[in-house]
PDB file of C-alpha atoms in Angstrom:
ATOM      1  CA  ARG A   1     -11.842  10.529 -12.293  1.00 69.00           C
ATOM      2  CA  LYS A   2      -9.510   8.487 -10.097  1.00 77.00           C
ATOM      3  CA  GLU A   3     -10.790   7.554  -6.658  1.00 85.00           C
ATOM      4  CA  VAL A   4      -7.704   9.021  -4.999  1.00 90.00           C
ATOM      5  CA  GLU A   5      -5.710  11.719  -6.718  1.00 92.00           C
ATOM      6  CA  GLN A   6      -2.447  13.219  -5.642  1.00 92.00           C
ATOM      7  CA  ASP A   7      -0.262  16.060  -6.752  1.00 85.00           C
ATOM      8  CA  PRO A   8       1.781  14.965  -9.717  1.00 76.00           C
ATOM      9  CA  GLY A   9       5.428  15.367  -8.597  1.00 86.00           C
ATOM     10  CA  PRO A  10       8.230  15.234  -8.494  1.00 92.00           C
ATOM     11  CA  PHE A  11       8.886  17.930  -5.942  1.00 94.00           C
ATOM     12  CA  ASN A  12      12.499  19.066  -5.841  1.00 96.00           C
ATOM     13  CA  VAL A  13      13.268  21.096  -2.734  1.00 96.00           C
ATOM     14  CA  PRO A  14      16.391  22.188  -0.867  1.00 97.00           C
ATOM     15  CA  GLU A  15      17.131  20.984   2.625  1.00 97.00           C
ATOM     16  CA  GLY A  16      15.257  22.975   5.212  1.00 97.00           C
ATOM     17  CA  ALA A  17      12.362  23.802   2.920  1.00 97.00           C
ATOM     18  CA  THR A  18       8.712  23.312   3.781  1.00 97.00           C
ATOM     19  CA  VAL A  19       6.745  21.247   1.303  1.00 96.00           C
ATOM     20  CA  ALA A  20       3.051  20.380   1.127  1.00 95.00           C
ATOM     21  CA  PHE A  21       1.336  17.490  -0.626  1.00 94.00           C
ATOM     22  CA  ASN A  22      -2.332  17.350  -1.452  1.00 94.00           C
ATOM     23  CA  CYS A  23      -4.674  14.457  -2.025  1.00 95.00           C
ATOM     24  CA  THR A  24      -8.356  14.357  -2.964  1.00 95.00           C
ATOM     25  CA  TYR A  25     -10.718  11.409  -2.795  1.00 92.00           C
ATOM     26  CA  SER A  26     -14.005  10.842  -4.550  1.00 90.00           C
ATOM     27  CA  ASN A  27     -15.905   8.547  -2.180  1.00 85.00           C
ATOM     28  CA  SER A  28     -17.596  10.626   0.489  1.00 85.00           C
ATOM     29  CA  ALA A  29     -18.201   7.474   2.523  1.00 83.00           C
ATOM     30  CA  SER A  30     -14.466   6.897   3.000  1.00 85.00           C
ATOM     31  CA  GLN A  31     -13.694   6.257   6.610  1.00 81.00           C
ATOM     32  CA  SER A  32     -10.006   6.335   7.366  1.00 85.00           C
ATOM     33  CA  PHE A  33      -7.067   8.078   5.837  1.00 90.00           C
ATOM     34  CA  PHE A  34      -3.334   7.659   5.959  1.00 91.00           C
ATOM     35  CA  TRP A  35      -0.079   8.868   4.554  1.00 94.00           C
ATOM     36  CA  TYR A  36       2.492   6.226   3.745  1.00 92.00           C
ATOM     37  CA  ARG A  37       6.055   6.649   2.647  1.00 94.00           C
ATOM     38  CA  GLN A  38       7.630   4.338   0.098  1.00 92.00           C
ATOM     39  CA  ASP A  39      11.315   4.247  -0.679  1.00 91.00           C
ATOM     40  CA  CYS A  40      12.505   2.963  -4.020  1.00 85.00           C
ATOM     41  CA  ARG A  41      11.887  -0.780  -4.433  1.00 80.00           C
ATOM     42  CA  LYS A  42      10.683  -1.091  -0.842  1.00 86.00           C
ATOM     43  CA  GLU A  43       7.331  -1.684   0.789  1.00 86.00           C
ATOM     44  CA  PRO A  44       5.201   1.248   1.974  1.00 88.00           C
ATOM     45  CA  LYS A  45       5.634   2.266   5.585  1.00 89.00           C
ATOM     46  CA  LEU A  46       3.005   4.080   7.571  1.00 87.00           C
ATOM     47  CA  LEU A  47       3.919   7.692   8.137  1.00 92.00           C
ATOM     48  CA  MET A  48       0.806   8.843   9.946  1.00 91.00           C
ATOM     49  CA  SER A  49      -2.932   8.534  10.171  1.00 87.00           C
ATOM     50  CA  VAL A  50      -5.018  11.547   9.247  1.00 89.00           C
ATOM     51  CA  TYR A  51      -7.803  12.891  11.435  1.00 81.00           C
ATOM     52  CA  SER A  52     -10.337  15.657  10.993  1.00 81.00           C
ATOM     53  CA  SER A  53      -8.811  17.494  13.915  1.00 84.00           C
ATOM     54  CA  GLY A  54      -5.428  17.374  12.229  1.00 85.00           C
ATOM     55  CA  ASN A  55      -2.412  15.688  13.693  1.00 90.00           C
ATOM     56  CA  GLU A  56       1.245  16.463  13.993  1.00 92.00           C
ATOM     57  CA  ASP A  57       4.234  14.222  14.428  1.00 92.00           C
ATOM     58  CA  GLY A  58       7.480  16.138  14.670  1.00 95.00           C
ATOM     59  CA  ARG A  59       8.070  17.871  11.363  1.00 97.00           C
ATOM     60  CA  PHE A  60       5.012  16.265   9.758  1.00 97.00           C
ATOM     61  CA  THR A  61       1.487  17.629   9.913  1.00 96.00           C
ATOM     62  CA  ALA A  62      -1.529  15.959   8.335  1.00 95.00           C
ATOM     63  CA  GLN A  63      -4.944  17.491   7.794  1.00 94.00           C
ATOM     64  CA  LEU A  64      -8.281  16.096   6.670  1.00 94.00           C
ATOM     65  CA  ASN A  65     -11.140  18.140   5.294  1.00 93.00           C
ATOM     66  CA  ARG A  66     -14.143  15.863   4.910  1.00 91.00           C
ATOM     67  CA  ALA A  67     -16.357  18.547   3.407  1.00 92.00           C
ATOM     68  CA  SER A  68     -13.886  19.092   0.574  1.00 93.00           C
ATOM     69  CA  GLN A  69     -12.729  15.463   0.529  1.00 93.00           C
ATOM     70  CA  TYR A  70      -9.183  16.631   0.778  1.00 92.00           C
ATOM     71  CA  ILE A  71      -6.119  15.460   2.682  1.00 95.00           C
ATOM     72  CA  SER A  72      -2.816  17.217   3.063  1.00 95.00           C
ATOM     73  CA  LEU A  73       0.654  16.487   4.366  1.00 96.00           C
ATOM     74  CA  LEU A  74       3.060  19.225   5.361  1.00 96.00           C
ATOM     75  CA  ILE A  75       6.743  18.552   5.890  1.00 97.00           C
ATOM     76  CA  ARG A  76       8.745  21.243   7.618  1.00 97.00           C
ATOM     77  CA  ASP A  77      12.520  21.599   7.677  1.00 97.00           C
ATOM     78  CA  SER A  78      12.999  18.953   4.976  1.00 97.00           C
ATOM     79  CA  LYS A  79      15.873  16.518   5.383  1.00 97.00           C
ATOM     80  CA  LEU A  80      17.725  14.593   2.726  1.00 97.00           C
ATOM     81  CA  SER A  81      16.267  11.438   4.247  1.00 96.00           C
ATOM     82  CA  ASP A  82      12.754  12.659   3.501  1.00 97.00           C
ATOM     83  CA  SER A  83      13.349  11.891  -0.176  1.00 97.00           C
ATOM     84  CA  ALA A  84      10.795   9.231  -1.045  1.00 95.00           C
ATOM     85  CA  THR A  85       7.382   8.716  -2.599  1.00 94.00           C
ATOM     86  CA  TYR A  86       4.481   9.723  -0.397  1.00 95.00           C
ATOM     87  CA  LEU A  87       1.288   7.744  -0.818  1.00 93.00           C
ATOM     88  CA  CYS A  88      -2.151   8.940   0.164  1.00 93.00           C
ATOM     89  CA  VAL A  89      -4.319   6.016   1.270  1.00 90.00           C
ATOM     90  CA  VAL A  90      -8.061   5.976   1.742  1.00 89.00           C
ATOM     91  CA  ASN A  91     -10.092   3.193   3.336  1.00 83.00           C
ATOM     92  CA  GLY A  92     -13.818   2.722   3.013  1.00 74.00           C
ATOM     93  CA  ASN A  93     -16.362   0.066   3.719  1.00 64.00           C
ATOM     94  CA  THR A  94     -19.093   0.739   1.193  1.00 59.00           C
ATOM     95  CA  GLY A  95     -20.118  -2.434  -0.557  1.00 57.00           C
ATOM     96  CA  GLY A  96     -17.160  -4.239   0.900  1.00 59.00           C
ATOM     97  CA  PHE A  97     -13.918  -3.065   2.376  1.00 62.00           C
ATOM     98  CA  LYS A  98     -11.684  -1.245  -0.012  1.00 73.00           C
ATOM     99  CA  THR A  99      -8.277   0.362   0.283  1.00 79.00           C
ATOM    100  CA  ILE A 100      -7.290   2.791  -2.406  1.00 84.00           C
ATOM    101  CA  PHE A 101      -3.761   4.062  -2.851  1.00 87.00           C
ATOM    102  CA  GLY A 102      -2.983   7.274  -4.601  1.00 90.00           C
ATOM    103  CA  ALA A 103      -0.364   7.158  -7.319  1.00 88.00           C
ATOM    104  CA  GLY A 104       2.119   8.819  -4.997  1.00 91.00           C
ATOM    105  CA  THR A 105       4.088  12.024  -5.067  1.00 93.00           C
ATOM    106  CA  ARG A 106       7.850  11.838  -5.375  1.00 93.00           C
ATOM    107  CA  LEU A 107       9.917  14.145  -3.223  1.00 96.00           C
ATOM    108  CA  PHE A 108      13.584  14.877  -3.777  1.00 96.00           C
ATOM    109  CA  VAL A 109      15.340  16.876  -1.096  1.00 97.00           C
ATOM    110  CA  LYS A 110      18.691  18.247  -2.204  1.00 96.00           C
ATOM    111  CA  ALA A 111      21.633  19.502  -0.181  1.00 94.00           C
TER     112      ALA A 111
ATOM    113  CA  GLY B   1       5.337  -2.556  16.129  1.00 66.00           C
ATOM    114  CA  ALA B   2       3.567  -5.177  14.083  1.00 77.00           C
ATOM    115  CA  VAL B   3       5.828  -7.135  11.776  1.00 87.00           C
ATOM    116  CA  VAL B   4       4.813  -8.826   8.568  1.00 91.00           C
ATOM    117  CA  SER B   5       7.163 -11.083   6.669  1.00 94.00           C
ATOM    118  CA  GLN B   6       7.047 -12.320   3.099  1.00 95.00           C
ATOM    119  CA  HIS B   7       8.824 -15.197   1.496  1.00 95.00           C
ATOM    120  CA  PRO B   8      10.541 -15.339  -0.891  1.00 94.00           C
ATOM    121  CA  SER B   9      11.799 -11.775  -1.251  1.00 93.00           C
ATOM    122  CA  TRP B  10      12.519 -12.334  -4.905  1.00 92.00           C
ATOM    123  CA  VAL B  11      11.946 -15.108  -7.399  1.00 94.00           C
ATOM    124  CA  ILE B  12      12.790 -15.734 -11.021  1.00 94.00           C
ATOM    125  CA  CYS B  13      10.874 -18.412 -12.835  1.00 94.00           C
ATOM    126  CA  LYS B  14      10.190 -19.721 -16.295  1.00 95.00           C
ATOM    127  CA  SER B  15       6.978 -18.914 -18.097  1.00 95.00           C
ATOM    128  CA  GLY B  16       4.263 -21.453 -17.332  1.00 95.00           C
ATOM    129  CA  THR B  17       5.399 -22.337 -13.832  1.00 95.00           C
ATOM    130  CA  SER B  18       3.538 -21.550 -10.626  1.00 96.00           C
ATOM    131  CA  VAL B  19       4.969 -19.463  -7.828  1.00 96.00           C
ATOM    132  CA  LYS B  20       3.797 -19.396  -4.220  1.00 97.00           C
ATOM    133  CA  ILE B  21       4.360 -16.361  -2.014  1.00 97.00           C
ATOM    134  CA  GLU B  22       3.848 -16.534   1.747  1.00 96.00           C
ATOM    135  CA  CYS B  23       2.799 -13.692   3.971  1.00 95.00           C
ATOM    136  CA  ARG B  24       3.046 -14.026   7.730  1.00 94.00           C
ATOM    137  CA  SER B  25       2.132 -11.737  10.594  1.00 91.00           C
ATOM    138  CA  LEU B  26       4.869 -12.460  13.095  1.00 91.00           C
ATOM    139  CA  ASP B  27       3.719 -10.914  16.334  1.00 86.00           C
ATOM    140  CA  PHE B  28       0.014 -10.453  15.943  1.00 86.00           C
ATOM    141  CA  GLN B  29      -3.023 -12.212  14.614  1.00 87.00           C
ATOM    142  CA  ALA B  30      -4.282 -10.594  11.463  1.00 85.00           C
ATOM    143  CA  THR B  31      -8.016 -10.458  10.953  1.00 80.00           C
ATOM    144  CA  THR B  32      -7.545  -9.546   7.341  1.00 86.00           C
ATOM    145  CA  MET B  33      -4.729  -9.809   4.862  1.00 90.00           C
ATOM    146  CA  PHE B  34      -4.419  -7.975   1.603  1.00 91.00           C
ATOM    147  CA  TRP B  35      -2.466  -8.658  -1.537  1.00 94.00           C
ATOM    148  CA  TYR B  36      -1.220  -5.852  -3.721  1.00 94.00           C
ATOM    149  CA  ARG B  37       0.699  -5.631  -6.937  1.00 94.00           C
ATOM    150  CA  GLN B  38       2.904  -2.748  -7.974  1.00 90.00           C
ATOM    151  CA  PHE B  39       4.317  -2.232 -11.441  1.00 88.00           C
ATOM    152  CA  PRO B  40       7.318   0.060 -11.938  1.00 82.00           C
ATOM    153  CA  LYS B  41       6.574   3.727 -11.305  1.00 77.00           C
ATOM    154  CA  GLN B  42       2.954   2.946 -10.470  1.00 81.00           C
ATOM    155  CA  SER B  43       1.116   2.830  -7.201  1.00 81.00           C
ATOM    156  CA  LEU B  44      -0.015  -0.249  -5.346  1.00 87.00           C
ATOM    157  CA  MET B  45      -3.087  -1.901  -6.772  1.00 89.00           C
ATOM    158  CA  LEU B  46      -5.182  -4.007  -4.457  1.00 89.00           C
ATOM    159  CA  MET B  47      -5.630  -7.487  -5.877  1.00 93.00           C
ATOM    160  CA  ALA B  48      -7.638  -9.208  -3.192  1.00 92.00           C
ATOM    161  CA  THR B  49      -8.714  -9.152   0.412  1.00 88.00           C
ATOM    162  CA  SER B  50      -8.724 -12.323   2.451  1.00 88.00           C
ATOM    163  CA  ASN B  51     -10.069 -13.284   5.821  1.00 84.00           C
ATOM    164  CA  GLU B  52      -8.971 -16.376   7.661  1.00 80.00           C
ATOM    165  CA  GLY B  53     -11.073 -19.382   6.790  1.00 79.00           C
ATOM    166  CA  SER B  54     -13.085 -17.781   4.028  1.00 81.00           C
ATOM    167  CA  LYS B  55     -12.703 -17.198   0.325  1.00 85.00           C
ATOM    168  CA  ALA B  56     -10.786 -14.175  -0.795  1.00 90.00           C
ATOM    169  CA  THR B  57     -12.555 -11.202  -2.343  1.00 89.00           C
ATOM    170  CA  TYR B  58     -10.903 -10.252  -5.601  1.00 92.00           C
ATOM    171  CA  GLU B  59     -10.840  -6.819  -7.149  1.00 89.00           C
ATOM    172  CA  GLN B  60     -12.321  -6.296 -10.555  1.00 88.00           C
ATOM    173  CA  GLY B  61      -9.999  -7.441 -13.287  1.00 91.00           C
ATOM    174  CA  VAL B  62      -8.017  -9.840 -11.100  1.00 93.00           C
ATOM    175  CA  GLU B  63      -8.422 -13.463 -12.157  1.00 93.00           C
ATOM    176  CA  LYS B  64      -9.127 -15.589  -9.120  1.00 92.00           C
ATOM    177  CA  ASP B  65      -8.171 -18.788 -10.929  1.00 94.00           C
ATOM    178  CA  LYS B  66      -4.791 -17.340 -11.771  1.00 95.00           C
ATOM    179  CA  PHE B  67      -4.024 -15.754  -8.427  1.00 96.00           C
ATOM    180  CA  LEU B  68      -4.954 -18.322  -5.822  1.00 95.00           C
ATOM    181  CA  ILE B  69      -5.164 -17.059  -2.289  1.00 94.00           C
ATOM    182  CA  ASN B  70      -5.273 -19.287   0.742  1.00 90.00           C
ATOM    183  CA  HIS B  71      -5.670 -17.806   4.201  1.00 88.00           C
ATOM    184  CA  ALA B  72      -5.101 -20.853   6.344  1.00 83.00           C
ATOM    185  CA  SER B  73      -4.636 -19.174   9.708  1.00 88.00           C
ATOM    186  CA  LEU B  74      -4.679 -15.810  11.407  1.00 88.00           C
ATOM    187  CA  THR B  75      -0.964 -15.472  10.770  1.00 92.00           C
ATOM    188  CA  LEU B  76      -0.511 -16.916   7.291  1.00 93.00           C
ATOM    189  CA  SER B  77      -1.822 -16.147   3.841  1.00 93.00           C
ATOM    190  CA  THR B  78      -0.398 -17.445   0.581  1.00 95.00           C
ATOM    191  CA  LEU B  79      -0.678 -16.156  -2.964  1.00 96.00           C
ATOM    192  CA  THR B  80       0.004 -18.583  -5.773  1.00 97.00           C
ATOM    193  CA  VAL B  81       0.565 -17.172  -9.231  1.00 97.00           C
ATOM    194  CA  THR B  82      -0.415 -20.052 -11.483  1.00 96.00           C
ATOM    195  CA  SER B  83       1.054 -20.514 -14.953  1.00 95.00           C
ATOM    196  CA  ALA B  84       3.019 -17.315 -14.636  1.00 95.00           C
ATOM    197  CA  HIS B  85       3.775 -15.266 -17.732  1.00 95.00           C
ATOM    198  CA  PRO B  86       6.168 -12.369 -18.267  1.00 95.00           C
ATOM    199  CA  GLU B  87       3.336  -9.860 -17.853  1.00 94.00           C
ATOM    200  CA  ASP B  88       2.897 -11.159 -14.293  1.00 95.00           C
ATOM    201  CA  SER B  89       6.360  -9.871 -13.416  1.00 95.00           C
ATOM    202  CA  SER B  90       5.780  -7.344 -10.689  1.00 95.00           C
ATOM    203  CA  PHE B  91       6.332  -6.439  -7.054  1.00 94.00           C
ATOM    204  CA  TYR B  92       3.796  -8.318  -4.934  1.00 96.00           C
ATOM    205  CA  ILE B  93       3.189  -6.924  -1.464  1.00 94.00           C
ATOM    206  CA  CYS B  94       0.978  -8.264   1.266  1.00 94.00           C
ATOM    207  CA  SER B  95      -0.357  -6.428   4.245  1.00 91.00           C
ATOM    208  CA  ALA B  96      -2.099  -7.458   7.404  1.00 89.00           C
ATOM    209  CA  SER B  97      -4.352  -5.634   9.747  1.00 82.00           C
ATOM    210  CA  VAL B  98      -6.208  -6.091  12.985  1.00 73.00           C
ATOM    211  CA  GLY B  99      -9.714  -4.860  12.793  1.00 63.00           C
ATOM    212  CA  THR B 100     -13.242  -5.516  13.873  1.00 54.00           C
ATOM    213  CA  SER B 101     -16.513  -5.617  12.048  1.00 47.00           C
ATOM    214  CA  GLY B 102     -14.750  -5.825   8.708  1.00 46.00           C
ATOM    215  CA  ILE B 103     -13.375  -2.313   9.090  1.00 43.00           C
ATOM    216  CA  THR B 104      -9.645  -2.230   9.317  1.00 46.00           C
ATOM    217  CA  ASP B 105      -7.341   0.430  10.533  1.00 64.00           C
ATOM    218  CA  THR B 106      -3.641   0.511   9.960  1.00 73.00           C
ATOM    219  CA  GLN B 107      -2.222  -1.953   7.486  1.00 80.00           C
ATOM    220  CA  TYR B 108       1.211  -3.375   8.146  1.00 85.00           C
ATOM    221  CA  PHE B 109       3.077  -4.246   5.010  1.00 89.00           C
ATOM    222  CA  GLY B 110       5.398  -7.087   4.255  1.00 91.00           C
ATOM    223  CA  PRO B 111       8.697  -6.326   2.510  1.00 91.00           C
ATOM    224  CA  GLY B 112       7.354  -7.466  -0.835  1.00 93.00           C
ATOM    225  CA  THR B 113       8.274 -10.174  -3.306  1.00 95.00           C
ATOM    226  CA  ARG B 114       9.781  -9.261  -6.625  1.00 94.00           C
ATOM    227  CA  LEU B 115       8.654 -11.751  -9.258  1.00 95.00           C
ATOM    228  CA  THR B 116      10.378 -11.957 -12.603  1.00 94.00           C
ATOM    229  CA  VAL B 117       8.966 -14.360 -15.163  1.00 95.00           C
ATOM    230  CA  LEU B 118      11.263 -15.164 -18.052  1.00 94.00           C
TER     231      LEU B 118
END
């Protein structure tokens, strides 16, 4: 089992749609969680951190469920510019610091 | 926001040569820097973690004698791919973070270096 698993994409949605991505992680000692966005042939850019209490930034909402070891990202009112690969990232410090990236979920938003 | 630069942004070299990639944190001092590699249509794979003034910690399967990391200051880390071969062609990305007690928070990524070995 992979340490961080994400929905296999790609997701093809029309503009204005709401889309949700899921991510599960295997290490219960993981300490911090993030969603990054990566455009084609570019570096990842931080989209948002993920907290147990949930956090929202405009059209984006992230949730963390530690009991289920599950992270989600919800995008409302999708824009064409949201088309990208979304990476789930998990940090832990068990036996040495470790950052694990999920394989990413590709999103295509169409007009 | 924190800015991380990488140089060069792309490089093409002959098989057997060595290539050095620089990673700089421009407006902050980075406690830790990370080096990643990304093959086409795959996610980032952490290669090594480095702290200023100490030896880098390499991930399993990454040859430390092939991928030399030097973290000379709190704003500069270098990755040297020694005796590069075509299978080393990849997108190399560094990141830097400010953290305490070895636990980092947000990582700020450089723009990446695309290495092509002929």
